[in-house]
Each structure stands twice: as structure tokens, then as C-alpha cells.
Amino acid sequence: MEIAIAVVVAAIVLVAIITIVRSVRIVPQQRMDVMERLGKYKRTLSPGLNLLVPFIDAVRTKVDMREQVVSFPPQPVITSDNLVVSIDTVLYFRVVDPVRATYEIANFLQAIEQLTVTTLRNVIGSLDLEKALTSREEINRHLSGVLDETTGRWGIKVTRVEIKAIEPPPSIRDSMEKQMRAERDRRAAILNAEGHKQAQILTAEGEKQAAVLRADGDRQSRILQAEGQAKAIRTVFDAIHTANPSQKVLAYQYLQALPQIANGTANKVWIVPTELTKALEGMGGALGGLANMVGDQPTQGVDSSAVEREANEAARAAAEAAAEVNHEVRQAEEQVSSSPGLPPQTPGITAGDPVPPSTVLGEERDRERG
């Protein structure tokens, strides 16, 4: 009897505990529970502590109110130019009405997936491959509008639809890569040609400016040289007229220039007169006569003995130069006469005997004494 009473008490306690547990429902945040009473919708349990009638009320579904992300597997879609592409999409949605999401459709995730696939095929079917690859924003916007309009009556809000990837066939990818490579090569060739063109233009302009500057510099240099030469000649001319040199000075300058003429490397042919002695005697007489000219006296402050000494030295140098030239002419004649293969020379001007400088200087001194 006691055992039976204990079993009954235990059963009553167990039923009480089960009743208490089934009468209390704690709903977490961002979740809504749809409650039914005797199989009929009664109310929606909000987050927090909720009391139910045990064995009468029951929770039908637990709906997550947070935004959810669903990634659909790649779907084959045919474009308007009859190319099969594989499109991978991602869907963002949230439940705004848990009652309609529970009673209006059996499985809203599967319904959204199938709706997305059919809408995507309709949108992509009206575009070619190039347009489909470059119109992702337009496709996303169109999908969002269609899905939001359809799923609104299900108590679901589609917030965003994204296309993760559009994969064309491998052959099309190879063709696209070749096309892009050719386009890049074309742009590179155009850029290289433009750079080469600009470089040639800049080089030509630089050479033009350099040539103009060189020509202008040469012109300025020639003008300055001409002006300098003209000024130098004018200065020398004015100095000569201002100094009023005598004939002795001019003869002295001539004698000084004569050895320089004889030493020139280009002076290979000399016409030496036969009466060279008489020519030198006449030159010495001219020098002696210049000293006795009336009214042609050196200016004050000039040493006449120094001038005479320099004149004698110049005459000696001229006589030595003439003797060297006479010697070279005789050697040339001997070489011509000794060459057997050369034709006989026509008689021409022959060089006279060399005149020593002492003879010319002695005759000058005799004339000065006489």
C-alpha cells in the first residue's frame, strides 16, 4: 500500500514538473516563435518569458529575425549569343513577418532559390556575353526588384542580391585572353609610336634651334671680327699718317721682311735674277742714298747709329737668305741635268753667283764714305 502511494505521488510530481516546463517558454533576442493552440495559430511569442497553456498551446516554428546570407550553387545560363555561362549568386534577406513566412509558403529558402535561378536566366538570356560581364550592377538591381516584389507576400525582405562570378566556357576564356592581349599590344605599340614621334619632333626642334643659334653666333662672330679688323686697319693707317715715317724706315721694314719671305715653307720656286750682285748693290745704294736725302732726318730722340746698325744687320740677313736660295737653285739644276730619263731642259733663267754679305755691306760703307 505504501509503495502504491509512493508511486502515485511520484507520478503526480512528475506531471507537475512537466506541466510547469511546458507552460513556460523563454524566447531569445532576435527570434520569434509562432504559437498554435489546438492546431490553430494563436499568437507570436516575443523575446523574453512567455507563459503557455500546457498540453494545449504548442510552438509551431522558431523564426530567426536576423538578416541571413544564402549562397546558391552555380547555375548554367545561356546568353543571347548562345553561350553557356556559369553564374554563382549570393542572396541577402531577412524575415519581416514570421506568421506569413510560416503559413504562406512551405519552404521559403527553396522558393527564393528557384525564383532567383529563373529570374537570372531571364535577365541573362536577353544579354550577350560581353554585356553580361560588364552589367553586374544592372543584373543585381533587376534581381533585387523581382525577388522583393515576389517574396513580399511571404513576409520576406530581399535586401541584396550579388553575383559572385560569371564563368564563361574555357574556349571563350582563351579567346578573351588573346583578345585582351592583342588589345594591350596594340595600345603599347600606339604609345611607343606616339613617344617616338614626340621624341623626333623634340629632337628636330632642338636641332633647328641649335642651328639657328649657331648661325646667329657665327654671324655675330664674323661681324665682330670684321669690325675688329677694320678698326685695326684704321688704327694702323691713322698711326702711319700721324707718325709720317721716312723712306729709311720703310726700306728698313722691307729688309726685315725679306728673310721671313725666304723662310716660308710654301716658297719653293724663286726667280733669281742673273745680276743678283747688281740688284743687291742697287739696294745698298738705295739705303745709302736714303741717308743723304735732304729734309729726311730721324725725329728727335732716335739714335741714328742704332738705326744704321739694324739696317746693316737686316741687309746681311737678306744677303744670306739670297745666297741660300741661289744654292738651292743650283742643286735643283744639277739634279735635273744628271737625270738620264728627263728630256733636255730649255734654257731659262739662271741663277747668278752667290754674293757674300760682306761684299754688300762693304759697298754700302764705301757709298756712305763717298
Coordinates of C-alpha atoms in Angstrom, one line a residue:
M1 CA 0.0 0.0 0.0
E2 CA 2.8 2.4 0.9
I3 CA 4.5 1.5 -2.3
A4 CA 1.5 2.3 -4.4
I5 CA 1.0 5.6 -2.6
A6 CA 4.7 6.5 -3.3
V7 CA 4.3 5.7 -7.0
V8 CA 1.2 7.9 -7.3
V9 CA 2.9 10.7 -5.5
A10 CA 5.9 10.4 -7.8
A11 CA 3.7 10.4 -10.8
I12 CA 1.9 13.5 -9.6
V13 CA 5.2 15.3 -9.0
L14 CA 6.5 14.3 -12.5
V15 CA 3.3 15.6 -14.2
A16 CA 3.5 18.8 -12.2
I17 CA 7.1 19.4 -13.3
I18 CA 6.3 18.6 -16.9
T19 CA 3.3 20.9 -16.8
I20 CA 5.4 23.7 -15.4
V21 CA 8.1 23.2 -18.0
R22 CA 5.6 23.2 -20.9
S23 CA 3.8 26.3 -19.5
V24 CA 6.9 28.5 -19.6
R25 CA 8.7 29.5 -22.8
I26 CA 11.8 31.7 -22.9
V27 CA 12.4 33.2 -26.3
P28 CA 15.9 34.7 -27.1
Q29 CA 16.5 38.1 -28.7
Q30 CA 16.1 38.4 -32.5
R31 CA 13.8 35.3 -32.6
M32 CA 10.1 35.0 -32.9
D33 CA 8.1 31.8 -32.1
V34 CA 4.8 31.1 -33.8
M35 CA 2.4 29.5 -31.2
E36 CA -0.7 27.4 -32.0
R37 CA -3.5 26.4 -29.7
L38 CA -5.1 23.1 -30.6
G39 CA -3.5 23.3 -34.1
K40 CA -4.7 26.9 -34.8
Y41 CA -2.5 30.0 -34.9
K42 CA -2.9 31.8 -31.6
R43 CA -0.1 34.4 -31.3
T44 CA 3.6 35.1 -31.8
L45 CA 5.9 34.8 -28.9
S46 CA 8.2 37.8 -28.5
P47 CA 11.7 37.6 -26.9
G48 CA 11.6 37.1 -23.2
L49 CA 9.5 35.0 -20.8
N50 CA 6.2 33.7 -22.2
L51 CA 3.5 31.6 -20.4
L52 CA 1.6 28.9 -22.3
V53 CA -1.3 26.6 -21.5
P54 CA 0.3 23.2 -21.1
F55 CA -0.8 20.5 -23.4
I56 CA -3.0 22.9 -25.3
D57 CA -0.5 25.5 -26.7
A58 CA 2.4 24.5 -28.8
V59 CA 5.2 26.3 -30.7
R60 CA 4.9 25.7 -34.5
T61 CA 8.2 27.3 -35.8
K62 CA 11.1 29.3 -34.5
V63 CA 11.8 32.1 -36.9
D64 CA 15.2 33.9 -36.9
M65 CA 14.6 37.6 -37.5
R66 CA 18.3 38.5 -38.3
E67 CA 19.5 39.1 -41.9
Q68 CA 20.6 35.9 -43.4
V69 CA 23.0 35.1 -46.2
V70 CA 22.4 32.2 -48.6
S71 CA 24.9 31.2 -51.3
F72 CA 23.3 29.3 -54.2
P73 CA 25.4 26.8 -56.2
P74 CA 26.5 27.9 -59.8
Q75 CA 23.7 27.8 -62.3
P76 CA 24.2 27.3 -66.1
V77 CA 22.7 30.2 -68.0
I78 CA 22.5 30.7 -71.8
T79 CA 23.2 34.2 -73.1
S80 CA 21.7 35.8 -76.2
D81 CA 24.7 34.9 -78.3
N82 CA 24.1 31.2 -77.4
L83 CA 27.0 30.8 -74.9
V84 CA 26.6 28.8 -71.7
V85 CA 28.0 30.6 -68.7
S86 CA 28.0 29.5 -65.1
I87 CA 26.7 32.2 -62.6
D88 CA 27.2 32.0 -58.9
T89 CA 24.9 34.2 -56.8
V90 CA 24.6 35.3 -53.1
L91 CA 21.3 36.3 -51.6
Y92 CA 20.8 38.6 -48.5
F93 CA 17.3 38.5 -46.9
R94 CA 15.5 38.8 -43.6
V95 CA 12.1 37.7 -42.3
V96 CA 9.8 40.7 -41.5
D97 CA 6.6 38.7 -40.8
P98 CA 7.2 35.3 -39.2
V99 CA 3.5 34.3 -39.5
R100 CA 3.3 34.7 -43.2
A101 CA 6.8 33.1 -43.6
T102 CA 5.3 30.1 -41.8
Y103 CA 1.9 29.8 -43.3
E104 CA 2.2 31.4 -46.8
I105 CA 4.9 29.1 -48.1
A106 CA 6.2 25.7 -47.1
N107 CA 9.9 26.3 -47.6
F108 CA 10.8 29.9 -48.4
L109 CA 14.5 29.2 -48.9
Q110 CA 13.9 26.8 -51.7
A111 CA 11.3 29.1 -53.2
I112 CA 13.8 32.0 -53.2
E113 CA 16.5 29.9 -54.8
Q114 CA 14.3 28.7 -57.6
L115 CA 12.9 32.2 -58.1
T116 CA 16.5 33.6 -58.3
V117 CA 17.5 31.0 -60.9
T118 CA 14.5 31.6 -63.1
T119 CA 14.8 35.4 -62.9
L120 CA 18.6 35.2 -63.6
R121 CA 18.0 33.1 -66.7
N122 CA 15.5 35.6 -68.0
V123 CA 17.8 38.6 -67.4
I124 CA 21.0 36.9 -68.8
G125 CA 19.1 35.5 -71.7
S126 CA 18.5 39.0 -73.0
L127 CA 22.2 40.0 -72.8
D128 CA 25.2 38.9 -74.8
L129 CA 28.4 37.7 -73.1
E130 CA 30.2 41.0 -73.1
K131 CA 27.2 42.9 -71.8
A132 CA 26.6 40.3 -69.1
L133 CA 30.2 40.6 -67.9
T134 CA 30.0 44.4 -67.7
S135 CA 26.5 44.8 -66.4
R136 CA 26.6 43.2 -62.9
E137 CA 25.1 46.2 -61.2
E138 CA 22.1 46.2 -63.6
I139 CA 21.6 42.5 -63.1
N140 CA 21.7 42.8 -59.4
R141 CA 19.2 45.7 -59.4
H142 CA 16.8 43.7 -61.6
L143 CA 17.1 40.6 -59.5
S144 CA 16.5 42.6 -56.3
G145 CA 13.4 44.2 -57.7
V146 CA 11.8 41.0 -58.9
L147 CA 12.6 39.0 -55.8
D148 CA 11.5 41.8 -53.4
E149 CA 8.2 42.0 -55.3
T150 CA 7.6 38.3 -55.2
T151 CA 8.8 37.5 -51.7
G152 CA 7.0 40.4 -50.1
R153 CA 3.8 38.4 -49.7
W154 CA 5.7 35.7 -48.0
G155 CA 6.8 38.1 -45.2
I156 CA 10.4 38.2 -46.5
K157 CA 12.5 41.2 -47.5
V158 CA 15.3 40.6 -50.0
T159 CA 17.9 43.3 -49.2
R160 CA 20.6 42.5 -51.7
V161 CA 21.5 40.1 -54.5
E162 CA 25.1 39.8 -55.6
I163 CA 26.6 37.8 -58.5
K164 CA 29.9 36.4 -57.2
A165 CA 31.2 35.1 -60.5
I166 CA 30.3 34.6 -64.2
E167 CA 32.4 31.9 -65.7
P168 CA 32.4 31.6 -69.5
P169 CA 33.5 28.3 -71.2
P170 CA 37.2 27.6 -71.3
S171 CA 37.4 28.2 -75.1
I172 CA 35.8 31.6 -74.7
R173 CA 38.1 32.5 -71.8
D174 CA 41.1 31.7 -74.1
S175 CA 39.7 33.8 -76.8
M176 CA 39.0 36.7 -74.4
E177 CA 42.6 36.4 -73.1
K178 CA 44.0 36.5 -76.6
Q179 CA 41.8 39.5 -77.5
M180 CA 42.9 41.4 -74.3
R181 CA 46.5 40.6 -75.0
A182 CA 46.2 41.8 -78.6
E183 CA 44.4 45.0 -77.4
R184 CA 47.2 45.6 -74.8
D185 CA 49.8 45.0 -77.5
R186 CA 48.0 47.5 -79.8
R187 CA 47.9 50.1 -77.1
A188 CA 51.6 49.6 -76.3
A189 CA 52.5 49.9 -80.0
I190 CA 50.5 53.1 -80.2
L191 CA 52.1 54.6 -77.1
N192 CA 55.5 53.6 -78.4
A193 CA 54.8 55.3 -81.7
E194 CA 53.5 58.4 -80.1
G195 CA 56.6 58.5 -77.9
H196 CA 58.9 58.1 -80.8
K197 CA 57.0 60.7 -82.8
Q198 CA 57.2 63.2 -79.9
A199 CA 60.9 62.4 -79.4
Q200 CA 61.7 63.0 -83.1
I201 CA 59.7 66.3 -83.1
L202 CA 61.5 67.5 -80.0
T203 CA 64.9 66.4 -81.5
A204 CA 64.1 68.2 -84.8
E205 CA 63.1 71.4 -82.9
G206 CA 66.2 71.2 -80.8
E207 CA 68.4 70.8 -83.8
K208 CA 66.6 73.7 -85.5
Q209 CA 67.1 76.0 -82.6
A210 CA 70.7 74.9 -82.2
A211 CA 71.4 75.6 -85.9
V212 CA 69.7 79.0 -85.7
L213 CA 71.8 79.8 -82.6
R214 CA 75.0 78.6 -84.2
A215 CA 74.3 80.6 -87.4
D216 CA 73.5 83.7 -85.3
G217 CA 76.7 83.2 -83.3
D218 CA 78.8 82.7 -86.4
R219 CA 77.2 85.9 -87.9
Q220 CA 77.9 87.8 -84.7
S221 CA 81.5 86.5 -84.6
R222 CA 82.1 87.4 -88.3
I223 CA 80.7 90.9 -87.7
L224 CA 82.9 91.4 -84.6
Q225 CA 86.0 90.1 -86.4
A226 CA 85.3 92.3 -89.4
E227 CA 84.7 95.3 -87.1
G228 CA 88.0 94.4 -85.2
Q229 CA 90.0 94.1 -88.4
A230 CA 88.5 97.3 -89.8
K231 CA 89.3 99.1 -86.5
A232 CA 92.8 97.6 -86.5
I233 CA 93.5 98.7 -90.1
R234 CA 92.0 102.2 -89.3
T235 CA 94.2 102.4 -86.3
V236 CA 97.4 101.4 -88.2
F237 CA 96.5 103.7 -91.1
D238 CA 95.9 106.6 -88.7
A239 CA 99.1 105.8 -86.8
I240 CA 101.1 105.7 -90.1
H241 CA 99.7 109.1 -91.2
T242 CA 100.2 110.5 -87.8
A243 CA 103.8 109.3 -87.5
N244 CA 104.7 110.3 -91.1
P245 CA 107.5 107.7 -91.4
S246 CA 110.6 108.4 -93.6
Q247 CA 111.8 106.4 -96.5
K248 CA 114.6 104.9 -94.5
V249 CA 112.1 103.4 -92.1
L250 CA 110.2 101.8 -95.0
A251 CA 113.4 100.4 -96.5
Y252 CA 114.4 99.1 -93.1
Q253 CA 111.0 97.3 -92.8
Y254 CA 111.4 95.8 -96.2
L255 CA 114.8 94.4 -95.3
Q256 CA 113.3 92.9 -92.1
A257 CA 110.5 91.2 -94.1
L258 CA 112.8 89.7 -96.7
P259 CA 114.3 86.8 -94.5
Q260 CA 110.8 85.9 -93.4
I261 CA 109.7 85.6 -97.1
A262 CA 112.7 83.4 -97.8
N263 CA 112.0 81.1 -94.8
G264 CA 108.4 80.3 -95.8
T265 CA 107.6 76.6 -96.4
A266 CA 105.5 77.3 -99.4
N267 CA 108.2 79.4 -101.2
K268 CA 109.8 76.5 -103.2
V269 CA 110.3 78.3 -106.5
W270 CA 112.3 81.6 -106.7
I271 CA 113.1 83.6 -109.8
V272 CA 116.6 84.7 -109.0
P273 CA 117.9 87.4 -111.5
T274 CA 121.3 86.8 -113.1
E275 CA 122.6 90.1 -112.0
L276 CA 121.9 89.4 -108.3
T277 CA 125.0 91.3 -107.3
K278 CA 123.9 94.4 -109.1
A279 CA 120.4 94.1 -107.5
L280 CA 121.9 93.9 -104.1
E281 CA 124.3 96.8 -105.0
G282 CA 121.3 98.9 -106.1
M283 CA 119.5 98.0 -102.8
G284 CA 122.5 99.1 -100.9
G285 CA 122.8 102.3 -102.9
A286 CA 119.2 103.0 -102.2
L287 CA 119.8 102.5 -98.5
G288 CA 122.8 104.7 -98.7
G289 CA 121.0 107.4 -100.7
L290 CA 118.1 107.4 -98.3
A291 CA 120.5 108.5 -95.5
N292 CA 121.6 111.6 -97.6
M293 CA 118.1 112.7 -98.5
V294 CA 117.5 116.3 -97.8
G295 CA 114.9 117.0 -95.1
D296 CA 114.5 113.3 -94.3
Q297 CA 116.2 113.1 -90.9
P298 CA 115.2 111.0 -88.0
T299 CA 113.0 112.5 -85.4
Q300 CA 114.4 113.8 -82.2
G301 CA 115.3 111.2 -79.7
V302 CA 116.1 108.4 -82.3
D303 CA 119.7 107.1 -82.3
S304 CA 121.0 107.2 -85.9
S305 CA 123.8 104.8 -85.2
A306 CA 121.4 102.2 -83.8
V307 CA 119.2 102.5 -86.9
E308 CA 122.2 102.2 -89.2
R309 CA 123.4 99.1 -87.3
E310 CA 119.9 97.4 -87.5
A311 CA 119.8 98.3 -91.2
N312 CA 123.2 96.6 -91.8
E313 CA 122.1 93.5 -89.9
A314 CA 118.9 93.3 -92.0
A315 CA 120.9 93.7 -95.2
R316 CA 123.3 90.9 -94.0
A317 CA 120.3 88.6 -93.3
A318 CA 118.8 89.3 -96.7
A319 CA 122.1 88.6 -98.4
E320 CA 122.4 85.3 -96.5
A321 CA 118.8 84.3 -97.5
A322 CA 119.5 85.1 -101.1
A323 CA 122.7 83.0 -101.0
E324 CA 120.8 80.0 -99.6
V325 CA 118.1 80.4 -102.3
N326 CA 120.8 80.6 -105.0
H327 CA 122.4 77.4 -103.6
E328 CA 119.1 75.5 -103.7
V329 CA 118.5 76.6 -107.3
R330 CA 121.9 75.3 -108.4
Q331 CA 121.3 72.0 -106.7
A332 CA 118.0 71.7 -108.4
E333 CA 119.6 72.4 -111.8
E334 CA 122.3 69.8 -111.2
Q335 CA 119.7 67.1 -110.3
V336 CA 117.7 67.9 -113.5
S337 CA 120.8 67.8 -115.7
S338 CA 122.1 64.5 -114.1
S339 CA 118.7 62.6 -114.6
P340 CA 119.0 60.5 -117.8
G341 CA 115.3 59.9 -118.3
L342 CA 114.3 63.5 -118.3
P343 CA 114.2 65.5 -121.6
P344 CA 116.7 68.3 -122.1
Q345 CA 115.7 71.5 -120.4
T346 CA 115.0 74.6 -122.3
P347 CA 117.3 77.4 -121.4
G348 CA 115.7 79.7 -118.9
I349 CA 116.7 82.0 -116.1
T350 CA 119.9 81.1 -114.5
A351 CA 121.0 82.0 -111.0
G352 CA 124.0 84.2 -110.6
D353 CA 126.9 83.6 -108.3
P354 CA 126.3 83.9 -104.6
V355 CA 127.1 87.2 -103.1
P356 CA 128.6 87.2 -99.6
P357 CA 127.1 89.5 -97.1
S358 CA 130.4 91.3 -96.6
T359 CA 130.5 92.4 -100.2
V360 CA 127.1 94.1 -99.9
L361 CA 128.0 95.7 -96.5
G362 CA 131.4 96.8 -97.8
E363 CA 129.9 98.5 -100.9
E364 CA 127.3 100.2 -98.6
R365 CA 130.1 101.5 -96.4
D366 CA 132.0 102.8 -99.5
R367 CA 129.0 104.6 -100.7
E368 CA 128.4 106.2 -97.4
R369 CA 132.0 107.4 -97.2
G370 CA 131.9 108.7 -100.7

